[in-house]
Short mmCIF file of C-alpha atoms in Angstrom, two decimals:
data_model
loop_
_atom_site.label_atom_id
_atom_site.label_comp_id
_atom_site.label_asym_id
_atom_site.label_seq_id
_atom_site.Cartn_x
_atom_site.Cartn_y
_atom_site.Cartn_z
CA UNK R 1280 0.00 0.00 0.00
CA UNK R 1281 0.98 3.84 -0.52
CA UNK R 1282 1.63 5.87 2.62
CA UNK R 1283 2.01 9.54 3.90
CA UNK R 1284 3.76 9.98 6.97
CA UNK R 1285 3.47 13.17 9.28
CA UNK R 1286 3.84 14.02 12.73
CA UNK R 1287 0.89 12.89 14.98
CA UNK R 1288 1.28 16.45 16.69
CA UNK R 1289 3.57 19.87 16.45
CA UNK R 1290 3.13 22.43 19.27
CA UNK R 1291 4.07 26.42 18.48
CA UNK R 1292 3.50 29.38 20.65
CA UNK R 1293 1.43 32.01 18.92
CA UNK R 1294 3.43 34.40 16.68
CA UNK R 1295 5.76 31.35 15.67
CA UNK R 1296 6.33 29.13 12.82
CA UNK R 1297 4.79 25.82 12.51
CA UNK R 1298 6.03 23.47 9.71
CA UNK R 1299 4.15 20.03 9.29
CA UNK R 1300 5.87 17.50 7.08
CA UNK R 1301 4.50 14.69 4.42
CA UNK R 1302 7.20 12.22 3.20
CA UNK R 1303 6.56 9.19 0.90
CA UNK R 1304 7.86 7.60 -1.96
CA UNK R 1305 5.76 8.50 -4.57
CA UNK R 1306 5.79 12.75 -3.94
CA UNK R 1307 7.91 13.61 -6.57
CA UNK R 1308 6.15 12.60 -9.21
CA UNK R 1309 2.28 13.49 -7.79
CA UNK R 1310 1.37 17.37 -6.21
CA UNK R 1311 1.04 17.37 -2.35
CA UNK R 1312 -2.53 19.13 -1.58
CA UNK R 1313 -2.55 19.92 2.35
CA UNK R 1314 -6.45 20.54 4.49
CA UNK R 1315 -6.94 22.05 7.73
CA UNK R 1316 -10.03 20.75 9.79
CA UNK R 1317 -11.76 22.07 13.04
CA UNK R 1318 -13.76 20.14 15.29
CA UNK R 1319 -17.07 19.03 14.17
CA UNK R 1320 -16.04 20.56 10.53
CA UNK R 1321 -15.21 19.20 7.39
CA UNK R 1322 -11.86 20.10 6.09
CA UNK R 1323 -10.50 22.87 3.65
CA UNK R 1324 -7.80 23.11 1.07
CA UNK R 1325 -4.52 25.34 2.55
CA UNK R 1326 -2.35 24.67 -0.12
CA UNK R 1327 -2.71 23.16 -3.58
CA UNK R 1328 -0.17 21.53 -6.19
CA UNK R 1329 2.43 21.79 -3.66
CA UNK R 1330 3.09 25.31 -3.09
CA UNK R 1331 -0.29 26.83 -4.41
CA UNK R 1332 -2.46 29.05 -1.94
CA UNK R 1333 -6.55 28.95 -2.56
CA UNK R 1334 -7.82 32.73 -2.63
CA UNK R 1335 -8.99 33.22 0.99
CA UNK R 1336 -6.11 31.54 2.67
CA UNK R 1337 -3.73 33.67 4.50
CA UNK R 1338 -0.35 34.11 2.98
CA UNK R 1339 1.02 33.22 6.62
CA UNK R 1340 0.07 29.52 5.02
CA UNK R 1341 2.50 28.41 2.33
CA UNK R 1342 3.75 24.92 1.18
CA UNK R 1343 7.03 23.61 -0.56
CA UNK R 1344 8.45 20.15 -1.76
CA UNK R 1345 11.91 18.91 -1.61
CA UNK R 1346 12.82 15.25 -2.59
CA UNK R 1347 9.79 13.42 -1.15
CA UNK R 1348 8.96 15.29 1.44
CA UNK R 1349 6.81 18.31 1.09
CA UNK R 1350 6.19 20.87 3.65
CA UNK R 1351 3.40 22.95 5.04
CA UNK R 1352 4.46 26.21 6.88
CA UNK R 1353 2.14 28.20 9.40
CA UNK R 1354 4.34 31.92 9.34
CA UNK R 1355 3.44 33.91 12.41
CA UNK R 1356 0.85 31.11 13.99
CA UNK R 1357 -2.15 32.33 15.70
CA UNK R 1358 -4.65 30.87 17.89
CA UNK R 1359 -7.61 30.01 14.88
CA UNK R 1360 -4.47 27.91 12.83
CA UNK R 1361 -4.97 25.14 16.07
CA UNK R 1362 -6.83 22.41 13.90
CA UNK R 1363 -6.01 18.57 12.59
CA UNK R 1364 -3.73 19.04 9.45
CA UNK R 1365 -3.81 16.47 6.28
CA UNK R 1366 -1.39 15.99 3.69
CA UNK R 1367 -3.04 14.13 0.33
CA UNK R 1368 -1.51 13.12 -2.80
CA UNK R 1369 -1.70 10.30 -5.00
CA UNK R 1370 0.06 7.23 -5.84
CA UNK R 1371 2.70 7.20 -8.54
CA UNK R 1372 0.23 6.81 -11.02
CA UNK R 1373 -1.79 8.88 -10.15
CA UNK R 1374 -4.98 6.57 -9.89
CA UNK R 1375 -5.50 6.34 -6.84
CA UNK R 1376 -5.28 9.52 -3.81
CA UNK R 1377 -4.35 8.81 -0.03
CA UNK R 1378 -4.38 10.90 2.67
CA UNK R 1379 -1.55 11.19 5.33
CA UNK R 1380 -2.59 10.51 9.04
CA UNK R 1381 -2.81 13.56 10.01
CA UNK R 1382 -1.14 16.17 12.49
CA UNK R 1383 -2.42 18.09 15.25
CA UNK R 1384 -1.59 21.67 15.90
CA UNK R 1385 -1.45 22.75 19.01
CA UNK R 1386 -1.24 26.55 19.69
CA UNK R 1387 0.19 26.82 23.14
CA UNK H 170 -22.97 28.62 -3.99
CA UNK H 171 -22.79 24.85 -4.66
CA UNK H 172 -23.86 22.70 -1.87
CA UNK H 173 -23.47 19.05 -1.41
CA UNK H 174 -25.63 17.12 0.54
CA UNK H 175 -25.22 13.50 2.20
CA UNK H 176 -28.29 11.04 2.37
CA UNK H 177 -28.92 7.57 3.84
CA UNK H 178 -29.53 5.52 7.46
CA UNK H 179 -27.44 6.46 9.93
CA UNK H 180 -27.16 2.85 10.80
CA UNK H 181 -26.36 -0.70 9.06
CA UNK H 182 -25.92 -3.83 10.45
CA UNK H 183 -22.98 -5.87 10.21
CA UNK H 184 -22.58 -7.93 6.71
CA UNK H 185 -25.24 -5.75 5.14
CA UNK H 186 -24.46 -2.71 2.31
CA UNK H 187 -23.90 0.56 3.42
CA UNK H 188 -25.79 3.22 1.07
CA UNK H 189 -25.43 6.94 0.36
CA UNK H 190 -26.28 9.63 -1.53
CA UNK H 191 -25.36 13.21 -2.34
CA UNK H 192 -27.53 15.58 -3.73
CA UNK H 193 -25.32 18.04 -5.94
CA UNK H 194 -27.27 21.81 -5.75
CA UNK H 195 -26.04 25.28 -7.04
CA UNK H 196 -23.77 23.48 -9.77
CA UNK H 197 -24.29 20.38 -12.56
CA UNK H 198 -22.90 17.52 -11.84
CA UNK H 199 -22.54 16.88 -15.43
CA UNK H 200 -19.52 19.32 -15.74
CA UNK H 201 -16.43 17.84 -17.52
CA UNK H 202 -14.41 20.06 -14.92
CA UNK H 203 -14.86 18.04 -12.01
CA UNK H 204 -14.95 14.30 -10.27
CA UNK H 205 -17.52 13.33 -7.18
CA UNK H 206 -16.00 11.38 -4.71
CA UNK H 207 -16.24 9.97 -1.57
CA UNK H 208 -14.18 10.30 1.92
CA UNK H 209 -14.86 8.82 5.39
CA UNK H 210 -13.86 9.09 8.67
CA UNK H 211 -13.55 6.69 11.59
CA UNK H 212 -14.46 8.69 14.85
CA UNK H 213 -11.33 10.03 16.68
CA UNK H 214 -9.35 9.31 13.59
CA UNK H 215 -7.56 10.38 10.05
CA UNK H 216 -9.14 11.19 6.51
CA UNK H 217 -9.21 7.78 4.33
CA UNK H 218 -10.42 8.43 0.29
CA UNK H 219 -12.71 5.83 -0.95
CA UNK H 220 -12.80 6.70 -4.45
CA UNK H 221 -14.25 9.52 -7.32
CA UNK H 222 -16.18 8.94 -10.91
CA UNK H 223 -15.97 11.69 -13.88
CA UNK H 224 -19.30 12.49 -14.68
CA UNK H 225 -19.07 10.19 -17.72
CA UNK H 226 -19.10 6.95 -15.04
CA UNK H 227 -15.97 5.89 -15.23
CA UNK H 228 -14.77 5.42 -11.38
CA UNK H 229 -11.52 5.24 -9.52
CA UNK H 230 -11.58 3.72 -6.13
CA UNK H 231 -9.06 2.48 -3.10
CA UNK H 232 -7.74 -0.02 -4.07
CA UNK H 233 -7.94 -1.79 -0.27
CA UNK H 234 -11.63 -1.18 -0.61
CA UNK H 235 -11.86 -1.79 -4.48
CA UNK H 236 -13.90 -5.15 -3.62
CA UNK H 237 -16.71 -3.90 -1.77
CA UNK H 238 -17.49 -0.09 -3.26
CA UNK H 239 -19.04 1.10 -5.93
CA UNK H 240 -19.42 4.61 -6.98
CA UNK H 241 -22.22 5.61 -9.41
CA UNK H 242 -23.54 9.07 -10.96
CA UNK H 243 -27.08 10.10 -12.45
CA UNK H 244 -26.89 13.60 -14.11
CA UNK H 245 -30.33 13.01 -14.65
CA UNK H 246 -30.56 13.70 -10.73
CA UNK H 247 -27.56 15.68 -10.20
CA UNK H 248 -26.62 13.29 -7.80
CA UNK H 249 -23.50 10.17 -6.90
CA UNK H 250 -23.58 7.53 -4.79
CA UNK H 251 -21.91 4.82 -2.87
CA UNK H 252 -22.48 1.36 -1.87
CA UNK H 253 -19.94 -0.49 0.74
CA UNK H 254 -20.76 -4.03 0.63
CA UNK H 255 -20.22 -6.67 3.67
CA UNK H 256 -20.18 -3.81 6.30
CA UNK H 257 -18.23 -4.62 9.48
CA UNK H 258 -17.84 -2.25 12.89
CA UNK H 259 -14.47 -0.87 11.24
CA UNK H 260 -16.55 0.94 8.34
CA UNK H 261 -18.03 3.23 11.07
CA UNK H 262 -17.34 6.64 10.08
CA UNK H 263 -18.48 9.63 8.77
CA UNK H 264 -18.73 9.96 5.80
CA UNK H 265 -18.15 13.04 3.32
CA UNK H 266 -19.37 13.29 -0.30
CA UNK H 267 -17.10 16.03 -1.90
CA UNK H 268 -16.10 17.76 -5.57
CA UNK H 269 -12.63 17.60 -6.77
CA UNK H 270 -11.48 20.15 -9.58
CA UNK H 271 -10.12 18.86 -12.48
CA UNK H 272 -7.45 21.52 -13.49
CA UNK H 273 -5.88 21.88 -9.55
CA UNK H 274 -6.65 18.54 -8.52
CA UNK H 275 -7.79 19.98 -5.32
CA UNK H 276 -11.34 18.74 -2.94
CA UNK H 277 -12.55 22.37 -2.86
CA UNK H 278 -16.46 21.27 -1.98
CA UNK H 279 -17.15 19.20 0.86
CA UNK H 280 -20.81 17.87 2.53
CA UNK H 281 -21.56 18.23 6.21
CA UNK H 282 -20.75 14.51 6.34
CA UNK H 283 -23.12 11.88 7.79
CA UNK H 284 -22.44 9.79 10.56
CA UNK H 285 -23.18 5.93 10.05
CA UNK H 286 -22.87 3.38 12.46
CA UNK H 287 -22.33 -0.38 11.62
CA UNK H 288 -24.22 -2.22 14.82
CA UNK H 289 -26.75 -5.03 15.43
#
């Protein structure tokens, strides 16, 4: 089966950076798409085709891909960003998608 | 706005076929631009993608559910569903009918989601 790995949980103080990470094998070759869900909601897109913000999204949120691992980065963090954060992408080719587990920010 | 609604019992028993339906409003569902799909849920726990179908039927599913799902569309209703075959307490979840865009590949319409519990 195809995997995405993240952190179960990253804690940041408000006003810092958060970064979140997604590694697998197949990333290079398929776009990283990363969701942010709150409690009770269902999720929405932060970042699409790797680096690509959705109008509406704060620039604090920004993404980037190296190797195969792609990144989501929370600039300046505040207290709404603390949510359950999913990486998706697809398998190498590209017929199947696949979520990572997930990560939990915490906003201390 | 497009809205997508989920529909179907909130509870199955175990073995039986699990059975859903969105409703598609604000948008056709018989746009080349997009594919319908389906994502659940397990209480407490991560996003898991069941599968999608272009509006011209042709599906794409999980392959570690591949055996019990299918995924149809009627344009006719403006509607897709899903059926999940030999139900067992691990297919608890909610579950979230959803519209992925073509040209970014992103999910950027999601239902409320509807909780369904597999008990006797």
């Amino acid at each position: 089966s195809y995997d995405l790995t993240q952190p179960p949980s990253v804690s940041v103080s408000p006003g810092q950076t958060a970064r979140i990470t997604c590694s697998a094998d197949a990333l290079p070759k398929q776009y990283a798409y990363w969701y942010q869900q709150k409690p009770g909601q269902a999720p929405v897109v932060v970042i699409y085709k790797d680096s690509e913000r959705p109008s509406g999204i704060p620039e604090r949120f920004s993404g980037s891909s190296s190797g195969t691992t792609v990144t989501l980065t929370i600039s300046g963090v505040q207290a709404e960003d603390e949510a359950d954060y999913y990486c998706q992408s697809a398998d190498s080719s590209g017929t199947y998608r696949v979520f990572g587990g997930g990560t939990k920010l915490t906003v201390l | 706005q497009l809205q997508l609604q989920e529909s179907g019992p909130g509870l199955v028993k175990p073995s039986e076929t699990l059975s859903l339906t969105c409703t598609v409003s604000g948008g056709s569902i018989g746009s080349s631009s997009y594919f319908w799909g389906w994502i659940r849920q397990p209480p407490g726990k991560g996003l898991e993608w069941i599968g999608n179908i272009y509006y011209s039927g042709s599906p794409y599913y999980n392959p570690s559910l591949k055996s019990r799902v299918t995924i149809s569309i009627d344009t006719s209703k403006n509607q897709f569903s899903l059926k999940l075959t030999s139900v067992t307490a691990a297919d608890t979840a909610v579950y979230y009918c959803a519209r992925d865009e073509v040209a970014s590949g992103t999910t950027d319409y999601w239902g409320q989601g509807t909780l369904v519990t597999v008990s006797s």
